[in-house]
JSON list of C-alpha atoms in Angstrom, two decimals:
[
{"chain": "A", "resi": 46, "resn": "UNK", "atom": "CA", "xyz": [0.00, 0.00, 0.00]},
{"chain": "A", "resi": 47, "resn": "UNK", "atom": "CA", "xyz": [1.34, 3.47, -0.80]},
{"chain": "A", "resi": 48, "resn": "UNK", "atom": "CA", "xyz": [0.58, 6.70, 0.99]},
{"chain": "A", "resi": 49, "resn": "UNK", "atom": "CA", "xyz": [0.99, 10.33, -0.02]},
{"chain": "A", "resi": 50, "resn": "UNK", "atom": "CA", "xyz": [4.25, 11.88, 1.32]},
{"chain": "A", "resi": 51, "resn": "UNK", "atom": "CA", "xyz": [2.44, 13.90, 4.00]},
{"chain": "A", "resi": 52, "resn": "UNK", "atom": "CA", "xyz": [0.37, 10.94, 5.24]},
{"chain": "A", "resi": 53, "resn": "UNK", "atom": "CA", "xyz": [1.71, 9.42, 8.50]},
{"chain": "A", "resi": 54, "resn": "UNK", "atom": "CA", "xyz": [2.46, 5.69, 8.41]},
{"chain": "A", "resi": 55, "resn": "UNK", "atom": "CA", "xyz": [4.82, 3.15, 9.91]},
{"chain": "A", "resi": 56, "resn": "UNK", "atom": "CA", "xyz": [5.92, -0.39, 9.26]},
{"chain": "A", "resi": 57, "resn": "UNK", "atom": "CA", "xyz": [6.67, -2.85, 12.05]},
{"chain": "A", "resi": 58, "resn": "UNK", "atom": "CA", "xyz": [6.59, -6.50, 13.03]},
{"chain": "A", "resi": 59, "resn": "UNK", "atom": "CA", "xyz": [5.29, -7.42, 16.46]},
{"chain": "A", "resi": 60, "resn": "UNK", "atom": "CA", "xyz": [7.80, -9.35, 18.57]},
{"chain": "A", "resi": 61, "resn": "UNK", "atom": "CA", "xyz": [7.11, -11.62, 21.54]},
{"chain": "A", "resi": 62, "resn": "UNK", "atom": "CA", "xyz": [8.44, -8.83, 23.77]},
{"chain": "A", "resi": 63, "resn": "UNK", "atom": "CA", "xyz": [6.08, -6.32, 22.13]},
{"chain": "A", "resi": 64, "resn": "UNK", "atom": "CA", "xyz": [3.17, -8.64, 22.84]},
{"chain": "A", "resi": 65, "resn": "UNK", "atom": "CA", "xyz": [4.33, -9.08, 26.44]},
{"chain": "A", "resi": 66, "resn": "UNK", "atom": "CA", "xyz": [4.52, -5.28, 26.78]},
{"chain": "A", "resi": 67, "resn": "UNK", "atom": "CA", "xyz": [0.97, -4.98, 25.45]},
{"chain": "A", "resi": 68, "resn": "UNK", "atom": "CA", "xyz": [-0.31, -7.59, 27.93]},
{"chain": "A", "resi": 69, "resn": "UNK", "atom": "CA", "xyz": [1.52, -5.84, 30.78]},
{"chain": "A", "resi": 70, "resn": "UNK", "atom": "CA", "xyz": [-0.05, -2.51, 29.80]},
{"chain": "A", "resi": 71, "resn": "UNK", "atom": "CA", "xyz": [-3.42, -4.21, 29.59]},
{"chain": "A", "resi": 72, "resn": "UNK", "atom": "CA", "xyz": [-2.93, -5.72, 33.07]},
{"chain": "A", "resi": 73, "resn": "UNK", "atom": "CA", "xyz": [-1.89, -2.35, 34.57]},
{"chain": "A", "resi": 74, "resn": "UNK", "atom": "CA", "xyz": [-4.87, -0.69, 32.91]},
{"chain": "A", "resi": 75, "resn": "UNK", "atom": "CA", "xyz": [-7.16, -3.38, 34.30]},
{"chain": "A", "resi": 76, "resn": "UNK", "atom": "CA", "xyz": [-5.82, -3.00, 37.85]},
{"chain": "A", "resi": 77, "resn": "UNK", "atom": "CA", "xyz": [-6.03, 0.78, 37.60]},
{"chain": "A", "resi": 78, "resn": "UNK", "atom": "CA", "xyz": [-9.58, 0.97, 36.24]},
{"chain": "A", "resi": 79, "resn": "UNK", "atom": "CA", "xyz": [-11.41, -1.93, 37.86]},
{"chain": "A", "resi": 80, "resn": "UNK", "atom": "CA", "xyz": [-12.60, -2.31, 41.43]},
{"chain": "A", "resi": 81, "resn": "UNK", "atom": "CA", "xyz": [-12.46, -6.13, 41.52]},
{"chain": "A", "resi": 82, "resn": "UNK", "atom": "CA", "xyz": [-8.70, -6.52, 42.03]},
{"chain": "A", "resi": 83, "resn": "UNK", "atom": "CA", "xyz": [-8.55, -3.65, 44.51]},
{"chain": "A", "resi": 84, "resn": "UNK", "atom": "CA", "xyz": [-11.51, -5.01, 46.41]},
{"chain": "A", "resi": 85, "resn": "UNK", "atom": "CA", "xyz": [-9.83, -8.42, 46.60]},
{"chain": "A", "resi": 86, "resn": "UNK", "atom": "CA", "xyz": [-6.70, -6.90, 48.20]},
{"chain": "A", "resi": 87, "resn": "UNK", "atom": "CA", "xyz": [-8.81, -4.83, 50.61]},
{"chain": "A", "resi": 88, "resn": "UNK", "atom": "CA", "xyz": [-10.89, -7.86, 51.65]},
{"chain": "A", "resi": 89, "resn": "UNK", "atom": "CA", "xyz": [-7.75, -9.94, 52.23]},
{"chain": "A", "resi": 90, "resn": "UNK", "atom": "CA", "xyz": [-6.29, -7.16, 54.39]},
{"chain": "A", "resi": 91, "resn": "UNK", "atom": "CA", "xyz": [-9.53, -6.71, 56.38]},
{"chain": "A", "resi": 92, "resn": "UNK", "atom": "CA", "xyz": [-9.88, -10.45, 56.97]},
{"chain": "A", "resi": 93, "resn": "UNK", "atom": "CA", "xyz": [-6.21, -10.74, 57.94]},
{"chain": "A", "resi": 94, "resn": "UNK", "atom": "CA", "xyz": [-6.37, -7.83, 60.37]},
{"chain": "A", "resi": 95, "resn": "UNK", "atom": "CA", "xyz": [-9.67, -9.15, 61.74]},
{"chain": "A", "resi": 96, "resn": "UNK", "atom": "CA", "xyz": [-8.12, -12.58, 62.29]},
{"chain": "A", "resi": 97, "resn": "UNK", "atom": "CA", "xyz": [-5.18, -11.04, 64.13]},
{"chain": "A", "resi": 98, "resn": "UNK", "atom": "CA", "xyz": [-7.42, -8.93, 66.37]},
{"chain": "A", "resi": 99, "resn": "UNK", "atom": "CA", "xyz": [-9.96, -11.71, 67.04]},
{"chain": "A", "resi": 100, "resn": "UNK", "atom": "CA", "xyz": [-7.21, -14.16, 68.06]},
{"chain": "A", "resi": 101, "resn": "UNK", "atom": "CA", "xyz": [-5.60, -11.53, 70.28]},
{"chain": "A", "resi": 102, "resn": "UNK", "atom": "CA", "xyz": [-2.58, -11.51, 67.98]},
{"chain": "A", "resi": 103, "resn": "UNK", "atom": "CA", "xyz": [-1.88, -15.21, 68.42]},
{"chain": "A", "resi": 104, "resn": "UNK", "atom": "CA", "xyz": [1.52, -15.90, 66.91]},
{"chain": "A", "resi": 105, "resn": "UNK", "atom": "CA", "xyz": [0.31, -18.55, 64.43]},
{"chain": "A", "resi": 106, "resn": "UNK", "atom": "CA", "xyz": [-2.75, -16.59, 63.26]},
{"chain": "A", "resi": 107, "resn": "UNK", "atom": "CA", "xyz": [-0.78, -13.36, 63.02]},
{"chain": "A", "resi": 108, "resn": "UNK", "atom": "CA", "xyz": [1.91, -15.06, 60.92]},
{"chain": "A", "resi": 109, "resn": "UNK", "atom": "CA", "xyz": [-0.73, -16.58, 58.65]},
{"chain": "A", "resi": 110, "resn": "UNK", "atom": "CA", "xyz": [-2.53, -13.23, 58.32]},
{"chain": "A", "resi": 111, "resn": "UNK", "atom": "CA", "xyz": [0.67, -11.39, 57.44]},
{"chain": "A", "resi": 112, "resn": "UNK", "atom": "CA", "xyz": [1.47, -14.14, 54.92]},
{"chain": "A", "resi": 113, "resn": "UNK", "atom": "CA", "xyz": [-1.97, -13.65, 53.36]},
{"chain": "A", "resi": 114, "resn": "UNK", "atom": "CA", "xyz": [-1.47, -9.90, 53.09]},
{"chain": "A", "resi": 115, "resn": "UNK", "atom": "CA", "xyz": [1.95, -10.33, 51.51]},
{"chain": "A", "resi": 116, "resn": "UNK", "atom": "CA", "xyz": [0.55, -12.91, 49.07]},
{"chain": "A", "resi": 117, "resn": "UNK", "atom": "CA", "xyz": [-2.31, -10.62, 48.10]},
{"chain": "A", "resi": 118, "resn": "UNK", "atom": "CA", "xyz": [0.25, -8.08, 46.91]},
{"chain": "A", "resi": 119, "resn": "UNK", "atom": "CA", "xyz": [2.99, -10.39, 45.61]},
{"chain": "A", "resi": 120, "resn": "UNK", "atom": "CA", "xyz": [0.91, -12.81, 43.53]},
{"chain": "A", "resi": 121, "resn": "UNK", "atom": "CA", "xyz": [-0.28, -10.18, 41.02]},
{"chain": "A", "resi": 122, "resn": "UNK", "atom": "CA", "xyz": [3.25, -8.76, 40.91]},
{"chain": "A", "resi": 123, "resn": "UNK", "atom": "CA", "xyz": [4.70, -12.21, 40.15]},
{"chain": "A", "resi": 124, "resn": "UNK", "atom": "CA", "xyz": [2.06, -12.67, 37.48]},
{"chain": "A", "resi": 125, "resn": "UNK", "atom": "CA", "xyz": [2.99, -9.33, 35.95]},
{"chain": "A", "resi": 126, "resn": "UNK", "atom": "CA", "xyz": [6.72, -10.04, 35.98]},
{"chain": "A", "resi": 127, "resn": "UNK", "atom": "CA", "xyz": [6.79, -13.74, 35.07]},
{"chain": "A", "resi": 128, "resn": "UNK", "atom": "CA", "xyz": [3.45, -15.27, 34.04]},
{"chain": "A", "resi": 129, "resn": "UNK", "atom": "CA", "xyz": [2.37, -12.55, 31.58]},
{"chain": "A", "resi": 130, "resn": "UNK", "atom": "CA", "xyz": [5.65, -12.62, 29.58]},
{"chain": "A", "resi": 131, "resn": "UNK", "atom": "CA", "xyz": [5.64, -16.44, 29.56]},
{"chain": "A", "resi": 132, "resn": "UNK", "atom": "CA", "xyz": [2.03, -16.49, 28.34]},
{"chain": "A", "resi": 133, "resn": "UNK", "atom": "CA", "xyz": [2.87, -13.86, 25.71]},
{"chain": "A", "resi": 134, "resn": "UNK", "atom": "CA", "xyz": [5.76, -15.94, 24.36]},
{"chain": "A", "resi": 135, "resn": "UNK", "atom": "CA", "xyz": [3.52, -19.01, 24.17]},
{"chain": "A", "resi": 136, "resn": "UNK", "atom": "CA", "xyz": [0.69, -17.20, 22.37]},
{"chain": "A", "resi": 137, "resn": "UNK", "atom": "CA", "xyz": [3.20, -15.50, 20.08]},
{"chain": "A", "resi": 138, "resn": "UNK", "atom": "CA", "xyz": [4.70, -18.85, 19.09]},
{"chain": "A", "resi": 139, "resn": "UNK", "atom": "CA", "xyz": [1.21, -20.21, 18.31]},
{"chain": "A", "resi": 140, "resn": "UNK", "atom": "CA", "xyz": [-0.32, -17.26, 16.47]},
{"chain": "A", "resi": 141, "resn": "UNK", "atom": "CA", "xyz": [1.29, -16.87, 13.07]},
{"chain": "A", "resi": 142, "resn": "UNK", "atom": "CA", "xyz": [-0.57, -13.65, 12.24]},
{"chain": "A", "resi": 143, "resn": "UNK", "atom": "CA", "xyz": [1.24, -11.82, 15.06]},
{"chain": "A", "resi": 144, "resn": "UNK", "atom": "CA", "xyz": [4.54, -12.36, 13.22]},
{"chain": "A", "resi": 145, "resn": "UNK", "atom": "CA", "xyz": [3.42, -10.79, 9.94]},
{"chain": "A", "resi": 146, "resn": "UNK", "atom": "CA", "xyz": [4.78, -7.34, 9.08]},
{"chain": "A", "resi": 147, "resn": "UNK", "atom": "CA", "xyz": [2.22, -4.60, 9.64]},
{"chain": "A", "resi": 148, "resn": "UNK", "atom": "CA", "xyz": [1.83, -1.34, 7.79]},
{"chain": "A", "resi": 149, "resn": "UNK", "atom": "CA", "xyz": [-0.16, 1.11, 9.87]},
{"chain": "A", "resi": 150, "resn": "UNK", "atom": "CA", "xyz": [-1.48, 4.57, 9.27]},
{"chain": "A", "resi": 151, "resn": "UNK", "atom": "CA", "xyz": [-3.94, 6.98, 10.83]},
{"chain": "A", "resi": 152, "resn": "UNK", "atom": "CA", "xyz": [-6.15, 9.81, 9.76]},
{"chain": "A", "resi": 153, "resn": "UNK", "atom": "CA", "xyz": [-8.42, 12.22, 11.58]},
{"chain": "A", "resi": 154, "resn": "UNK", "atom": "CA", "xyz": [-11.16, 9.60, 11.27]},
{"chain": "A", "resi": 155, "resn": "UNK", "atom": "CA", "xyz": [-9.52, 6.17, 11.69]},
{"chain": "A", "resi": 156, "resn": "UNK", "atom": "CA", "xyz": [-6.63, 3.82, 12.38]},
{"chain": "A", "resi": 157, "resn": "UNK", "atom": "CA", "xyz": [-5.64, 1.68, 9.40]},
{"chain": "A", "resi": 158, "resn": "UNK", "atom": "CA", "xyz": [-3.53, -1.48, 9.61]},
{"chain": "A", "resi": 159, "resn": "UNK", "atom": "CA", "xyz": [-2.64, -4.03, 6.92]},
{"chain": "A", "resi": 160, "resn": "UNK", "atom": "CA", "xyz": [-0.72, -7.31, 6.89]},
{"chain": "A", "resi": 161, "resn": "UNK", "atom": "CA", "xyz": [-0.28, -9.92, 4.16]},
{"chain": "A", "resi": 162, "resn": "UNK", "atom": "CA", "xyz": [-3.35, -11.74, 5.46]},
{"chain": "A", "resi": 163, "resn": "UNK", "atom": "CA", "xyz": [-5.71, -9.00, 6.51]},
{"chain": "A", "resi": 164, "resn": "UNK", "atom": "CA", "xyz": [-6.40, -5.32, 6.75]},
{"chain": "A", "resi": 165, "resn": "UNK", "atom": "CA", "xyz": [-8.70, -3.09, 8.72]},
{"chain": "A", "resi": 166, "resn": "UNK", "atom": "CA", "xyz": [-9.82, 0.46, 9.00]},
{"chain": "A", "resi": 167, "resn": "UNK", "atom": "CA", "xyz": [-11.41, 1.24, 12.34]},
{"chain": "A", "resi": 168, "resn": "UNK", "atom": "CA", "xyz": [-12.96, 4.64, 13.03]},
{"chain": "A", "resi": 169, "resn": "UNK", "atom": "CA", "xyz": [-11.78, 6.27, 16.26]},
{"chain": "A", "resi": 170, "resn": "UNK", "atom": "CA", "xyz": [-15.44, 6.40, 17.30]},
{"chain": "A", "resi": 171, "resn": "UNK", "atom": "CA", "xyz": [-15.65, 2.59, 17.06]},
{"chain": "A", "resi": 172, "resn": "UNK", "atom": "CA", "xyz": [-12.95, 2.00, 19.67]},
{"chain": "A", "resi": 173, "resn": "UNK", "atom": "CA", "xyz": [-13.76, 1.53, 23.34]},
{"chain": "A", "resi": 174, "resn": "UNK", "atom": "CA", "xyz": [-10.71, 3.53, 24.42]},
{"chain": "A", "resi": 175, "resn": "UNK", "atom": "CA", "xyz": [-6.94, 3.71, 24.16]},
{"chain": "A", "resi": 176, "resn": "UNK", "atom": "CA", "xyz": [-3.90, 3.28, 26.40]},
{"chain": "A", "resi": 177, "resn": "UNK", "atom": "CA", "xyz": [-0.24, 4.06, 25.95]},
{"chain": "A", "resi": 178, "resn": "UNK", "atom": "CA", "xyz": [3.02, 3.91, 27.82]},
{"chain": "A", "resi": 179, "resn": "UNK", "atom": "CA", "xyz": [6.67, 4.21, 26.79]},
{"chain": "A", "resi": 180, "resn": "UNK", "atom": "CA", "xyz": [6.61, 0.85, 25.00]},
{"chain": "A", "resi": 181, "resn": "UNK", "atom": "CA", "xyz": [3.15, 0.35, 23.53]},
{"chain": "A", "resi": 182, "resn": "UNK", "atom": "CA", "xyz": [0.05, 2.07, 22.18]},
{"chain": "A", "resi": 183, "resn": "UNK", "atom": "CA", "xyz": [-3.15, 0.03, 22.43]},
{"chain": "A", "resi": 184, "resn": "UNK", "atom": "CA", "xyz": [-6.45, 0.73, 20.72]},
{"chain": "A", "resi": 185, "resn": "UNK", "atom": "CA", "xyz": [-9.14, -1.03, 22.75]},
{"chain": "A", "resi": 186, "resn": "UNK", "atom": "CA", "xyz": [-11.98, -2.52, 20.73]},
{"chain": "A", "resi": 187, "resn": "UNK", "atom": "CA", "xyz": [-13.53, -3.85, 23.93]},
{"chain": "A", "resi": 188, "resn": "UNK", "atom": "CA", "xyz": [-12.42, -4.51, 27.49]},
{"chain": "A", "resi": 189, "resn": "UNK", "atom": "CA", "xyz": [-10.34, -7.49, 26.32]},
{"chain": "A", "resi": 190, "resn": "UNK", "atom": "CA", "xyz": [-9.70, -7.04, 22.59]},
{"chain": "A", "resi": 191, "resn": "UNK", "atom": "CA", "xyz": [-7.11, -4.58, 21.33]},
{"chain": "A", "resi": 192, "resn": "UNK", "atom": "CA", "xyz": [-4.86, -3.61, 18.46]},
{"chain": "A", "resi": 193, "resn": "UNK", "atom": "CA", "xyz": [-1.27, -2.80, 19.37]},
{"chain": "A", "resi": 194, "resn": "UNK", "atom": "CA", "xyz": [1.24, -0.38, 17.93]},
{"chain": "A", "resi": 195, "resn": "UNK", "atom": "CA", "xyz": [4.75, -0.67, 19.39]},
{"chain": "A", "resi": 196, "resn": "UNK", "atom": "CA", "xyz": [6.13, 2.69, 20.46]},
{"chain": "A", "resi": 197, "resn": "UNK", "atom": "CA", "xyz": [9.50, 1.84, 18.85]},
{"chain": "A", "resi": 198, "resn": "UNK", "atom": "CA", "xyz": [7.76, 1.86, 15.45]},
{"chain": "A", "resi": 199, "resn": "UNK", "atom": "CA", "xyz": [6.95, 5.57, 15.84]},
{"chain": "A", "resi": 200, "resn": "UNK", "atom": "CA", "xyz": [9.10, 8.64, 15.77]},
{"chain": "A", "resi": 201, "resn": "UNK", "atom": "CA", "xyz": [8.40, 11.22, 18.47]},
{"chain": "A", "resi": 202, "resn": "UNK", "atom": "CA", "xyz": [6.76, 13.39, 15.81]},
{"chain": "A", "resi": 203, "resn": "UNK", "atom": "CA", "xyz": [4.48, 10.52, 14.75]},
{"chain": "A", "resi": 204, "resn": "UNK", "atom": "CA", "xyz": [3.58, 9.76, 18.37]},
{"chain": "A", "resi": 205, "resn": "UNK", "atom": "CA", "xyz": [2.71, 13.40, 19.00]},
{"chain": "A", "resi": 206, "resn": "UNK", "atom": "CA", "xyz": [0.63, 13.50, 15.81]},
{"chain": "A", "resi": 207, "resn": "UNK", "atom": "CA", "xyz": [-1.17, 10.26, 16.66]},
{"chain": "A", "resi": 208, "resn": "UNK", "atom": "CA", "xyz": [-1.86, 11.40, 20.23]},
{"chain": "A", "resi": 209, "resn": "UNK", "atom": "CA", "xyz": [-3.20, 14.75, 19.03]},
{"chain": "A", "resi": 210, "resn": "UNK", "atom": "CA", "xyz": [-5.51, 13.06, 16.51]},
{"chain": "A", "resi": 211, "resn": "UNK", "atom": "CA", "xyz": [-6.80, 10.57, 19.10]},
{"chain": "A", "resi": 212, "resn": "UNK", "atom": "CA", "xyz": [-7.44, 13.31, 21.64]},
{"chain": "A", "resi": 213, "resn": "UNK", "atom": "CA", "xyz": [-9.29, 15.42, 19.05]},
{"chain": "A", "resi": 214, "resn": "UNK", "atom": "CA", "xyz": [-11.41, 12.39, 18.19]},
{"chain": "A", "resi": 215, "resn": "UNK", "atom": "CA", "xyz": [-12.75, 12.29, 21.75]},
{"chain": "A", "resi": 216, "resn": "UNK", "atom": "CA", "xyz": [-11.62, 8.70, 22.31]},
{"chain": "A", "resi": 217, "resn": "UNK", "atom": "CA", "xyz": [-11.20, 8.20, 26.04]},
{"chain": "A", "resi": 218, "resn": "UNK", "atom": "CA", "xyz": [-7.81, 7.30, 27.45]},
{"chain": "A", "resi": 219, "resn": "UNK", "atom": "CA", "xyz": [-8.04, 4.33, 29.78]}
]
């Protein structure tokens, strides 16, 4: 596909690390925007503190309660650091379409992406929201489905242009 000289576009190929970065961003976004995970940690802490108080700070119960509180914080962190990248590598090895070179572009109205196998043009108004960090830009089609654009595929000028267009479109940042 060819674009006019003033039309922004980029070419990239998703790597396993890119996919892991997208899943990590998705997990952080989920923890930041949903009450379920936060409520779980709060409930564990309340139950643990309640158990300590009700047993008059019995050594065994207090140790178990502190262990529960530490686990409530460490388990998601371990998932973020180890399970998510492992899962990303596995999915990446299975899904051949992730390895195909992508040519992406954007206009005031839409995000356009093409590979050898498929292509899509999705209006900004059809997305659920978007997220970005220093490694990844994600266009959320729903709470769990997203398109990813690695940050390394964009120049700073392109990132600024893309961000400005998305913000003008009214798409919410999540």
